[in-house]
Short mmCIF file of C-alpha atoms in Angstrom, two decimals:
data_model
loop_
_atom_site.label_atom_id
_atom_site.label_comp_id
_atom_site.label_asym_id
_atom_site.label_seq_id
_atom_site.Cartn_x
_atom_site.Cartn_y
_atom_site.Cartn_z
CA MET A 1 -16.25 -33.16 33.69
CA GLU A 2 -19.39 -31.64 35.15
CA GLU A 3 -20.75 -28.73 33.15
CA LYS A 4 -20.13 -25.27 34.56
CA PHE A 5 -22.22 -22.14 34.15
CA GLU A 6 -21.53 -18.44 34.34
CA PHE A 7 -22.56 -17.07 37.74
CA PRO A 8 -22.36 -13.25 37.87
CA VAL A 9 -21.81 -11.72 41.31
CA TYR A 10 -22.09 -8.03 42.09
CA LEU A 11 -19.75 -6.87 44.90
CA GLU A 12 -21.87 -4.24 46.59
CA GLN A 13 -19.07 -2.63 48.61
CA THR A 14 -16.77 -2.04 45.63
CA GLY A 15 -19.26 -1.84 42.78
CA GLU A 16 -17.34 -4.56 40.92
CA MET A 17 -18.91 -7.29 38.78
CA ARG A 18 -17.39 -10.78 38.97
CA VAL A 19 -18.30 -13.78 36.80
CA LEU A 20 -17.65 -17.18 38.39
CA LEU A 21 -17.78 -20.54 36.61
CA LEU A 22 -19.71 -22.91 38.88
CA THR A 23 -21.47 -26.25 38.74
CA SER A 24 -25.18 -26.44 39.55
CA ASP A 25 -24.46 -27.61 43.11
CA GLU A 26 -21.90 -24.85 43.66
CA LYS A 27 -24.37 -22.25 42.41
CA GLN A 28 -27.06 -23.36 44.83
CA ARG A 29 -24.65 -23.47 47.76
CA ALA A 30 -23.29 -20.01 46.88
CA LEU A 31 -26.83 -18.62 47.01
CA ASP A 32 -27.47 -20.17 50.42
CA ASP A 33 -24.08 -19.66 52.08
CA GLU A 34 -22.41 -16.23 51.97
CA SER A 35 -19.11 -17.48 53.43
CA TYR A 36 -18.91 -20.09 50.67
CA LEU A 37 -19.62 -17.41 48.06
CA TRP A 38 -16.78 -15.24 49.37
CA LYS A 39 -14.50 -18.27 49.40
CA LEU A 40 -15.23 -18.83 45.69
CA ILE A 41 -14.52 -15.16 44.96
CA ARG A 42 -11.19 -15.31 46.82
CA ASN A 43 -10.25 -18.55 45.04
CA GLN A 44 -10.93 -16.95 41.67
CA THR A 45 -8.77 -13.96 42.60
CA GLU A 46 -5.90 -16.24 43.62
CA ASP A 47 -6.22 -18.29 40.41
CA VAL A 48 -6.25 -15.21 38.19
CA ASN A 49 -3.21 -13.77 39.94
CA GLU A 50 -1.27 -17.03 40.37
CA ASP A 51 1.58 -15.71 38.21
CA ASP A 52 1.91 -12.51 40.28
CA ASN A 53 4.00 -11.97 43.41
CA ASP A 54 1.06 -10.32 45.17
CA THR A 55 -0.23 -12.74 47.83
CA ASN A 56 -2.66 -10.42 49.60
CA ASP A 57 -5.95 -12.03 50.65
CA SER A 58 -7.99 -9.00 49.61
CA ILE A 59 -9.89 -9.00 46.33
CA MET A 60 -8.14 -7.16 43.53
CA ILE A 61 -10.35 -4.31 42.38
CA VAL A 62 -9.78 -3.02 38.88
CA GLU A 63 -10.26 0.71 38.56
CA GLY A 64 -12.44 2.42 35.98
CA GLU A 65 -11.85 2.81 32.28
CA GLU A 66 -10.16 6.19 32.60
CA GLN A 67 -7.39 4.80 34.86
CA ASP A 68 -5.48 2.36 32.68
CA GLY A 69 -2.94 0.30 34.64
CA ASN A 70 0.73 0.63 33.86
CA ASN A 71 3.57 -1.65 34.85
CA ASP A 72 6.49 -0.41 32.81
CA GLY A 73 8.09 2.85 31.76
CA LYS A 74 7.10 2.58 28.12
CA ALA A 75 3.41 2.12 28.83
CA GLU A 76 3.04 5.06 31.23
CA LYS A 77 2.22 7.47 28.42
CA ASN A 78 0.69 4.90 26.09
CA GLU A 79 -2.91 6.05 25.83
CA TRP A 80 -5.70 4.08 24.17
CA SER A 81 -6.54 5.56 20.78
CA GLU A 82 -9.81 4.64 19.07
CA GLU A 83 -7.94 2.46 16.56
CA ALA A 84 -6.09 0.69 19.38
CA VAL A 85 -9.37 -0.05 21.21
CA LEU A 86 -10.98 -1.39 18.03
CA LEU A 87 -7.97 -3.64 17.46
CA PHE A 88 -8.06 -4.71 21.11
CA LEU A 89 -11.75 -5.67 20.90
CA ASP A 90 -11.19 -7.63 17.69
CA ILE A 91 -8.31 -9.60 19.25
CA TYR A 92 -10.32 -10.10 22.46
CA ARG A 93 -13.20 -11.55 20.41
CA LYS A 94 -10.82 -14.17 18.97
CA ASN A 95 -9.48 -15.08 22.42
CA GLU A 96 -12.73 -14.82 24.40
CA ALA A 97 -13.25 -18.57 24.62
CA ASN A 98 -9.80 -19.02 26.21
CA PHE A 99 -10.98 -17.32 29.40
CA LYS A 100 -13.44 -20.18 30.00
CA LYS A 101 -10.90 -22.88 29.17
CA SER A 102 -8.16 -21.65 31.51
CA LYS A 103 -7.89 -20.00 34.92
CA ARG A 104 -4.58 -18.36 33.97
CA HIS A 105 -6.25 -15.16 32.87
CA ASN A 106 -3.11 -13.07 33.35
CA LYS A 107 -1.35 -15.15 30.72
CA ILE A 108 -4.24 -14.72 28.27
CA TRP A 109 -4.31 -10.94 28.80
CA GLN A 110 -0.56 -10.79 28.15
CA GLU A 111 -0.97 -12.80 24.94
CA ILE A 112 -3.65 -10.33 23.82
CA ALA A 113 -1.34 -7.41 24.67
CA ASN A 114 1.52 -8.99 22.71
CA GLU A 115 -0.71 -9.43 19.65
CA ILE A 116 -1.81 -5.78 19.85
CA ASN A 117 1.78 -4.54 20.13
CA VAL A 118 2.82 -6.47 17.01
CA HIS A 119 0.46 -4.37 14.85
CA ASN A 120 2.07 -1.02 15.65
CA GLU A 121 5.56 -0.21 16.90
CA SER A 122 4.14 2.64 19.00
CA TYR A 123 1.97 0.22 21.03
CA HIS A 124 3.49 -1.00 24.30
CA TYR A 125 0.46 -2.30 26.18
CA SER A 126 0.75 -4.77 29.05
CA GLY A 127 -1.58 -7.57 30.05
CA LEU A 128 -2.68 -5.57 33.10
CA GLN A 129 -3.52 -2.57 30.92
CA CYS A 130 -5.67 -4.75 28.66
CA SER A 131 -7.47 -6.29 31.64
CA THR A 132 -8.06 -2.86 33.18
CA LYS A 133 -9.23 -1.41 29.87
CA MET A 134 -11.75 -4.20 29.36
CA SER A 135 -13.06 -3.72 32.90
CA GLY A 136 -13.59 -0.03 32.17
CA LEU A 137 -15.24 -0.72 28.82
CA LYS A 138 -17.62 -3.19 30.46
CA ARG A 139 -18.48 -0.71 33.19
CA THR A 140 -19.17 2.06 30.66
CA PHE A 141 -21.25 -0.29 28.51
CA LYS A 142 -23.30 -1.49 31.49
CA ASN A 143 -23.93 2.08 32.65
CA ILE A 144 -25.15 3.09 29.19
CA LYS A 145 -27.27 -0.05 28.93
CA ASP A 146 -28.86 0.60 32.32
CA GLN A 147 -29.48 4.24 31.43
CA ASN A 148 -31.12 3.20 28.17
CA LYS A 149 -33.50 0.94 30.08
CA LYS A 150 -34.51 3.82 32.33
CA SER A 151 -34.88 6.43 29.60
CA GLY A 152 -36.26 4.14 26.91
CA ASN A 153 -33.49 5.11 24.49
CA HIS A 154 -31.70 2.45 22.50
CA ARG A 155 -28.91 4.46 20.94
CA SER A 156 -25.61 5.78 22.18
CA THR A 157 -22.97 8.07 20.72
CA TRP A 158 -20.26 6.01 22.44
CA ALA A 159 -17.90 4.81 19.69
CA PHE A 160 -17.68 1.25 21.01
CA TYR A 161 -21.31 0.67 21.99
CA SER A 162 -22.23 -1.53 19.00
CA ILE A 163 -19.08 -3.63 19.33
CA MET A 164 -19.51 -4.08 23.07
CA ASP A 165 -23.18 -4.93 22.55
CA SER A 166 -22.22 -7.67 20.09
CA LEU A 167 -19.67 -9.03 22.56
CA PHE A 168 -21.50 -8.67 25.86
CA GLY A 169 -25.11 -7.72 25.14
CA ALA A 170 -26.25 -11.29 25.74
CA LYS A 171 -23.81 -12.03 28.55
CA ALA A 172 -25.02 -12.89 32.00
CA PHE A 173 -22.78 -10.33 33.70
CA MET A 174 -25.24 -7.63 32.56
CA GLU A 175 -27.75 -9.02 35.09
CA PRO A 176 -26.01 -10.47 38.19
CA GLN A 177 -27.50 -13.63 39.66
CA ALA A 178 -26.18 -12.82 43.13
CA ILE A 179 -25.15 -9.76 45.14
CA ALA A 180 -22.32 -10.22 47.67
CA SER A 181 -22.94 -7.85 50.58
CA SER A 182 -23.06 -7.73 54.36
CA ALA A 183 -26.71 -8.75 54.13
CA GLY A 184 -25.78 -12.00 52.39
CA PRO A 185 -26.15 -13.21 48.79
CA SER A 186 -29.41 -12.45 47.02
CA LYS A 187 -31.46 -14.87 44.95
CA PRO A 188 -30.87 -15.06 41.18
CA SER A 189 -32.74 -12.79 38.83
CA SER A 190 -34.43 -13.88 35.65
CA ALA A 191 -31.25 -13.87 33.63
CA CYS A 192 -30.26 -16.34 30.98
CA GLU A 193 -27.57 -18.91 31.73
CA VAL A 194 -25.27 -18.63 28.78
CA SER A 195 -23.82 -22.09 29.13
CA SER A 196 -27.20 -23.81 29.47
CA CYS A 197 -28.64 -22.75 26.15
CA PRO A 198 -27.33 -22.65 22.57
CA ASP A 199 -25.97 -19.46 21.02
CA SER A 200 -29.22 -18.68 19.22
CA ALA A 201 -31.19 -18.99 22.45
CA ALA A 202 -28.68 -16.79 24.31
CA ASP A 203 -29.13 -14.13 21.68
CA ALA A 204 -32.90 -14.38 22.07
CA CYS A 205 -32.59 -13.89 25.83
CA ALA A 206 -30.71 -10.61 25.32
CA SER A 207 -33.12 -8.97 22.90
CA SER A 208 -36.07 -9.58 20.66
CA GLY A 209 -33.92 -9.51 17.53
CA GLY A 210 -31.28 -7.64 15.59
CA VAL A 211 -28.25 -9.06 17.42
CA GLY A 212 -27.11 -10.94 14.33
CA ILE A 213 -27.35 -7.79 12.24
CA LYS A 214 -25.40 -5.82 14.85
CA LYS A 215 -22.72 -8.48 14.96
CA ARG A 216 -22.36 -8.43 11.18
CA LYS A 217 -22.18 -4.64 11.18
CA VAL A 218 -19.47 -4.70 13.84
CA GLU A 219 -17.59 -7.40 11.96
CA LEU A 220 -17.63 -5.22 8.84
CA VAL A 221 -16.24 -2.28 10.82
CA LEU A 222 -13.51 -4.44 12.32
CA GLU A 223 -12.71 -6.04 8.97
CA SER A 224 -12.37 -2.58 7.46
CA PHE A 225 -10.07 -1.49 10.27
CA ILE A 226 -7.92 -4.63 10.02
CA GLU A 227 -7.70 -4.15 6.25
CA HIS A 228 -6.60 -0.55 6.85
CA VAL A 229 -3.87 -1.71 9.25
CA LYS A 230 -2.80 -4.40 6.79
CA THR A 231 -2.64 -1.88 3.92
CA GLU A 232 -0.54 0.50 6.02
CA SER A 233 1.81 -2.33 6.93
CA GLU A 234 2.17 -3.37 3.29
CA THR A 235 2.78 0.26 2.28
CA ARG A 236 5.53 0.61 4.89
CA THR A 237 7.10 -2.65 3.75
CA ARG A 238 7.00 -1.57 0.11
CA LYS A 239 8.58 1.80 0.93
CA MET A 240 11.32 0.09 2.92
CA GLU A 241 12.02 -2.26 0.00
CA GLU A 242 12.13 0.67 -2.43
CA TYR A 243 14.45 2.59 -0.12
CA GLN A 244 16.75 -0.42 0.24
CA LYS A 245 16.71 -0.96 -3.52
CA LYS A 246 17.63 2.68 -4.08
CA ARG A 247 20.48 2.45 -1.60
CA ASP A 248 21.79 -0.72 -3.27
CA GLU A 249 21.63 0.98 -6.67
CA GLU A 250 23.51 4.01 -5.35
CA ARG A 251 26.12 1.74 -3.79
CA ARG A 252 26.62 -0.11 -7.08
CA GLN A 253 26.90 3.20 -8.93
CA ARG A 254 29.55 4.46 -6.50
CA GLU A 255 31.43 1.19 -6.84
CA LYS A 256 31.28 1.46 -10.61
CA GLU A 257 32.57 5.04 -10.59
CA LYS A 258 35.32 4.05 -8.18
CA ASN A 259 36.44 1.20 -10.46
CA GLU A 260 36.33 3.45 -13.53
CA LEU A 261 38.45 6.07 -11.76
CA LYS A 262 40.89 3.40 -10.66
CA GLU A 263 41.13 2.05 -14.23
CA ARG A 264 41.62 5.53 -15.68
CA MET A 265 44.37 6.36 -13.19
CA HIS A 266 46.07 3.07 -13.99
CA LYS A 267 46.02 3.85 -17.73
CA GLU A 268 47.31 7.38 -17.15
CA ASN A 269 50.10 6.07 -14.95
CA LEU A 270 51.04 3.48 -17.55
CA HIS A 271 51.01 6.13 -20.28
CA PHE A 272 53.26 8.38 -18.18
CA LYS A 273 55.72 5.55 -17.58
CA ASN A 274 55.84 4.69 -21.31
CA ALA A 275 56.43 8.34 -22.21
CA LEU A 276 59.22 8.63 -19.64
CA LEU A 277 60.82 5.43 -20.92
CA SER A 278 60.70 6.76 -24.50
CA VAL A 279 62.46 9.99 -23.47
CA LEU A 280 65.18 8.06 -21.65
CA GLN A 281 65.76 5.82 -24.66
CA LYS A 282 66.18 8.85 -26.92
CA GLN A 283 68.69 10.37 -24.50
CA ILE A 284 70.70 7.15 -24.49
CA GLN A 285 70.75 6.99 -28.28
CA LYS A 286 72.30 10.46 -28.44
#
């Protein structure tokens, strides 16, 4: 199979960033032929949504981070807490490679949502919500990154900046190689092709250093959070076991008291019958 590379495309009319997986020949043709580029974008949209009933030819535009998609009654009021987002990003990191292996992205997003929901009974996220959330996180991260370049700052108070930087700081979508607009596709910028160089080289393209340290720091934060979730789960399990044990003990105690009462009543009844029989025998003897 011919090697494919990430080919970021910025949709000028909608402000959306798309990342296509193309061969070298497809990349060159996309840069020279706008109609071919739009065909690739439409094909990707159809592939991603192949499990949906929506057959519209228009490109699906995912709204911003603040407008999380909902597709069921439970999820309508299910907001994204900071802990939920951290868990989401950790699970996404583990499944990130699957998006390059398969075109069935909806299925992957749903698997991620299912894994999130298992961790907390109050979570009821859908695959669409996860996809929408990630789109919003990427948009926020890119805006902050662009602002930092303009202002010269390299810090942000955004809670997920470090994690997003470790995930996407070296990704090609941060610098689109083509812009789809009415004027036609633009030529590629001096961005790194992630698939054409090893991981260490991709990191070097993104910054002059420190990415490994950031990744380790983020991993420590995520490990701490996962450990916290695990501890809470174990605590709940232990409390449930203790509660069940207490109920079983109370049930055994009630059963014991019931049997003792039954035995005592039997003895008293037997004693009464013996006493009555003794009285009758004395009456007969008279």
